[in-house]
XYZ file of C-alpha atoms in Angstrom:
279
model
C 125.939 20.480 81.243
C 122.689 18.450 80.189
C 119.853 19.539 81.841
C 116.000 18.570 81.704
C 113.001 19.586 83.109
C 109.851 17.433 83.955
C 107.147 17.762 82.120
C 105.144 17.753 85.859
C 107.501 20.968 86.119
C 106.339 22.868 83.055
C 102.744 21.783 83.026
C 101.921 22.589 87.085
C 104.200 26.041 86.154
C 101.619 26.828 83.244
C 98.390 25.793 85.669
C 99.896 28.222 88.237
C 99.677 30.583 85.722
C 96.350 29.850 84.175
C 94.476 29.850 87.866
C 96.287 33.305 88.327
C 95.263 35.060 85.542
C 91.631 33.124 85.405
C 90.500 32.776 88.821
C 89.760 36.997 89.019
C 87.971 36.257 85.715
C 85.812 34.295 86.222
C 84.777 36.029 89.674
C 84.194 39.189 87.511
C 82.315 37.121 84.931
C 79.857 34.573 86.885
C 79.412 37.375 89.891
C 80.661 41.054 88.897
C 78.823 41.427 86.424
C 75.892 41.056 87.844
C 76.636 43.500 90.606
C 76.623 46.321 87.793
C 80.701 46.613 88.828
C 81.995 50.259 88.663
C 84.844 49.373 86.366
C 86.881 52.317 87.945
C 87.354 50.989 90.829
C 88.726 47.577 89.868
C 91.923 50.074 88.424
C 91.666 51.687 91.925
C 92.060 48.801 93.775
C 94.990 47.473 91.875
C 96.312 50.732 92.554
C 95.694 50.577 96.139
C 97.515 47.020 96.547
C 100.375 48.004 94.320
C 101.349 51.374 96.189
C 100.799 49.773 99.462
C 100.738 46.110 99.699
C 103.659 46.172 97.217
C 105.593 49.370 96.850
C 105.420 50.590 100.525
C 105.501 47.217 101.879
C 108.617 46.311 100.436
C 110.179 49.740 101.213
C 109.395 49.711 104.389
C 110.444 46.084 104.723
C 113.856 46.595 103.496
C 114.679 49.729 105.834
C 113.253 47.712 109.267
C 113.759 43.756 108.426
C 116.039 43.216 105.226
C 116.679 39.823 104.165
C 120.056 39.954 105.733
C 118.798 40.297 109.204
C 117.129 37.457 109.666
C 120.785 35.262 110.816
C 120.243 38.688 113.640
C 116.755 38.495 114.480
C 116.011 34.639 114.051
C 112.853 32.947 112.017
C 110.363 33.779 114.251
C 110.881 37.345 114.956
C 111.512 37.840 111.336
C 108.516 36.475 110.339
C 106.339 37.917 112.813
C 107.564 41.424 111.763
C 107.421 40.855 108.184
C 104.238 39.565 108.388
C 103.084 42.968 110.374
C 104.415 45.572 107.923
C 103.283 43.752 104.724
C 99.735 42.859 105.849
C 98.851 46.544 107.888
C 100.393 47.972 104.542
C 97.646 45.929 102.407
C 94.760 46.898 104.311
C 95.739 50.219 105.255
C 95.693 50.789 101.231
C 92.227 49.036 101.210
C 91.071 51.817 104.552
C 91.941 54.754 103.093
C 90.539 53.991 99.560
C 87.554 53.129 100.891
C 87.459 56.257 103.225
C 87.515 58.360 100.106
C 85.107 56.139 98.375
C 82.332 55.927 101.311
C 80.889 59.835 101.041
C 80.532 58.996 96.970
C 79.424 55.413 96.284
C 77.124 52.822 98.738
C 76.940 50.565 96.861
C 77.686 46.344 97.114
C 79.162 46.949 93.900
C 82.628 48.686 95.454
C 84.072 46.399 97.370
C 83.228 43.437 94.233
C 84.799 45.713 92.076
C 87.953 46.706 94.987
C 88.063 43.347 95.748
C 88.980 42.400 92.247
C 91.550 44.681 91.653
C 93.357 43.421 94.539
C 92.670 39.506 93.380
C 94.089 40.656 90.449
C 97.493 42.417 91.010
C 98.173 39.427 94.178
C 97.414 36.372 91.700
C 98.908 38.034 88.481
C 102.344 39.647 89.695
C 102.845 37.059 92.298
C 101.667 33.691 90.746
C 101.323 34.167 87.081
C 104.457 36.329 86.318
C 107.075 34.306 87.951
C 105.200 31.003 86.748
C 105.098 32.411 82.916
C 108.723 33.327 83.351
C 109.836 30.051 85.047
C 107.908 27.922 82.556
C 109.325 29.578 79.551
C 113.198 29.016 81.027
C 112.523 25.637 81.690
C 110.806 24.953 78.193
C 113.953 26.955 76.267
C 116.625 24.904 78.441
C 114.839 21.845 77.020
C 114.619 22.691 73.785
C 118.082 24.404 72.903
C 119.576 23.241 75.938
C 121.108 25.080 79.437
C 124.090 27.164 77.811
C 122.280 28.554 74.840
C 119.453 29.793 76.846
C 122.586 31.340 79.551
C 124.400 32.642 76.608
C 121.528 34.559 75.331
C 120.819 36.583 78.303
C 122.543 39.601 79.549
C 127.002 38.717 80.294
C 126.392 40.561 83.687
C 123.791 37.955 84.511
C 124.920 34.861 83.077
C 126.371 33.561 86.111
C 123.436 34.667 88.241
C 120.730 33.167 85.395
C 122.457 29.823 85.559
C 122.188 28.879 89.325
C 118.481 30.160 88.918
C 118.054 27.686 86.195
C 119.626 24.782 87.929
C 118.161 25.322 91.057
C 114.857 25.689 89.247
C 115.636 21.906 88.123
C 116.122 21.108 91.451
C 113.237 22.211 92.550
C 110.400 19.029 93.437
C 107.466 19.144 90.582
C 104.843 19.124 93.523
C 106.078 22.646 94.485
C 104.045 24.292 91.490
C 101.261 22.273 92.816
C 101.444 24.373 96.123
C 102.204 27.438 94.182
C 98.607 27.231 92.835
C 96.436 26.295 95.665
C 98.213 29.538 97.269
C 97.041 31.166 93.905
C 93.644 30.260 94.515
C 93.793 31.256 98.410
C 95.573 34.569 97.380
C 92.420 35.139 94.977
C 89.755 34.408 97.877
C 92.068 36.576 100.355
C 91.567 39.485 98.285
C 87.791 39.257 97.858
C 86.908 37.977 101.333
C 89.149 41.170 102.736
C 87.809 43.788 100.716
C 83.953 42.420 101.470
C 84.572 42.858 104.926
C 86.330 46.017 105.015
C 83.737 47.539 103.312
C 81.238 46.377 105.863
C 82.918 48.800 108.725
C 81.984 51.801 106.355
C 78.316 50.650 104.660
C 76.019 47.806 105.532
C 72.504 47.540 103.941
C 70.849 45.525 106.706
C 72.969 46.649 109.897
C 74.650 49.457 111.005
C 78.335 49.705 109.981
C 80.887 47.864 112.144
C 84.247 49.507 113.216
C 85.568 46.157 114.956
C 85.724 44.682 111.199
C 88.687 46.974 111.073
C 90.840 45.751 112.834
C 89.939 41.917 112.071
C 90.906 42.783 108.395
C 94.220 43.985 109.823
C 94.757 40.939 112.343
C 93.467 38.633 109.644
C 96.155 39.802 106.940
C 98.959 39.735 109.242
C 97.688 36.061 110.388
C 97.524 34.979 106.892
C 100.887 36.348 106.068
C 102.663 34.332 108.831
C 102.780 30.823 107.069
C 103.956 31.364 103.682
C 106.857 34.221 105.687
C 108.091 31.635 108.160
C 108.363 29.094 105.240
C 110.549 31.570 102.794
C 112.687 32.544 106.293
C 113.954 28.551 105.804
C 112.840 27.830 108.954
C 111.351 24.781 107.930
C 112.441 22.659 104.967
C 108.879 21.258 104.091
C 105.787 23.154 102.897
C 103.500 20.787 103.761
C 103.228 22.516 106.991
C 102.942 25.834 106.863
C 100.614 25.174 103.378
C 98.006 23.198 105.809
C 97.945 25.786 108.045
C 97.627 28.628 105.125
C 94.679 26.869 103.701
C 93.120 26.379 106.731
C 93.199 30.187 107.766
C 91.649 30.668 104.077
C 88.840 28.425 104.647
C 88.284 30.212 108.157
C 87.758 33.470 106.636
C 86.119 32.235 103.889
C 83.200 30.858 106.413
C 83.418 33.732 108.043
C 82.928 36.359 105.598
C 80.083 34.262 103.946
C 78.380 34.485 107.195
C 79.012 38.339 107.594
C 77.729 38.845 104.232
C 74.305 36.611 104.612
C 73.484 38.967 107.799
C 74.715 42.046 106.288
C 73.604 42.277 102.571
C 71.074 39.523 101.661
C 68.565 40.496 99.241
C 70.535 43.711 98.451
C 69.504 45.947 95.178
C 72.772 46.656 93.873
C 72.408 49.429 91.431
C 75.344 51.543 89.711
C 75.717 55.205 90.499
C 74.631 58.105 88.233
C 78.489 58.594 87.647
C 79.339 55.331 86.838
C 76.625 55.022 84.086
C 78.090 58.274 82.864
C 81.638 57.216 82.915
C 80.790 53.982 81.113
């Protein structure tokens, strides 16, 4: 069977990648770093996001709404549940790290360095994995061609490997183009999130604010709804339900740069005794 992918295809799969792996970088580079980041707690909040955004999400997930419910429950109730249990996992990983962190560390510098740990686990294992993976299938199928690369993988998943690959053919070049403006929304999720968070426990030029609580939880179950009711193949067209993703992004965006102009202008972010220790 002859079988070619674009060049679009493999280029747009490799800028997914690059934006996934380089957007968190050069956050840590042009603003970390001048924050003083405690480098411990970029590990902690990869941790965080893959225990609970990830691990406990997806358990929980497949025990209340498994993929193969969703004929029973219908697109909208499957999304709206999804959507629930994967974004109160998230920030309930983000709440309870930062109620251990708040009687140790005040500083601006946590939720920076929080926030990108969890830019860096979304964008990497959800963007820049499976784009890395995809783009390396489709350059090997046009290289040495669609049954060497099936022959070479495992007999138990030959069968399985080749309807990947051909639907991956299938799939419209603009797709990847999608693939990395989510990246790049997926990046600013995870810092915008973990600023405000934050804010509920310490706040330099007002008093903490509970309420920002539950926004983060509303906001990550909002965000989630889009890019769920799309995979549930309720619709056949991204365009939508991208729109309306990047829309929501730019909301809280706006929003969190306000928050953090009243909030923490003019801050002195210094790093604690223990972090100048540790590094």
């Amino acid at each position: 069977m002859e079988l070619v992918f674009s060049d679009n295809l493999i280029e747009l799969a490799f800028l997914t990648a690059f934006v996934s792996v380089i957007g968190p970088m050069l956050y840590l580079i042009f603003y970390g770093f001048k924050r003083k980041l405690i480098f411990i707690l970029i590990i902690a909040g990869v941790s965080a996001y893959m225990l609970f955004g990830s691990l406990f999400a997806g358990m929980v997930r497949g025990s209340v709404a498994p993929l193969s419910s969703l004929e029973i429950m219908g697109p909208v109730k499957y999304t709206i549940i999804c959507a629930i249990i994967t974004g109160a996992a998230e920030m309930l990983g983000l709440w309870l790290l930062y109620l251990l962190l708040k009687s140790r560390y005040s500083s601006l510098a946590v939720p920076i360095s929080v926030g990108i740990g969890f830019a860096l686990f979304t964008a990497v294992l959800k963007f820049a994995v499976p784009a890395y993976y995809d783009m390396a299938r489709a350059a090997a199928v046009n290289k040495y061609g669609l049954e060497y690369v099936v022959n070479a993988a495992d007999p138990l998943r030959q069968d399985a490997i080749r309807q990947e690959i051909i639907a991956l053919a299938a799939t419209p070049a603009s797709v990847y183009a999608w693939y990395t403006f989510d990246s790049i929304c997926a990046i600013i999720t995870a810092v915008c999130l973990a600023r405000l968070m934050w804010y509920a426990f310490e706040s330099e030029r007002t008093a903490p604010s509970k309420w920002l609580i539950a926004f983060c939880f509303a906001a990550r179950i909002v965000l989630w709804l889009p890019g769920i009711y799309y995979s549930s193949t309720a619709v056949s067209s991204y365009t939508t339900a991208g729109a309306v993703y990047y829309a929501l992004t730019a909301l809280l965006l706006v929003f969190t740069w306000l928050q953090a102009r009243r909030r923490d202008q003019d801050e002195k972010v210094t790093a604690p005794p223990v972090n100048r220790r540790m590094l």
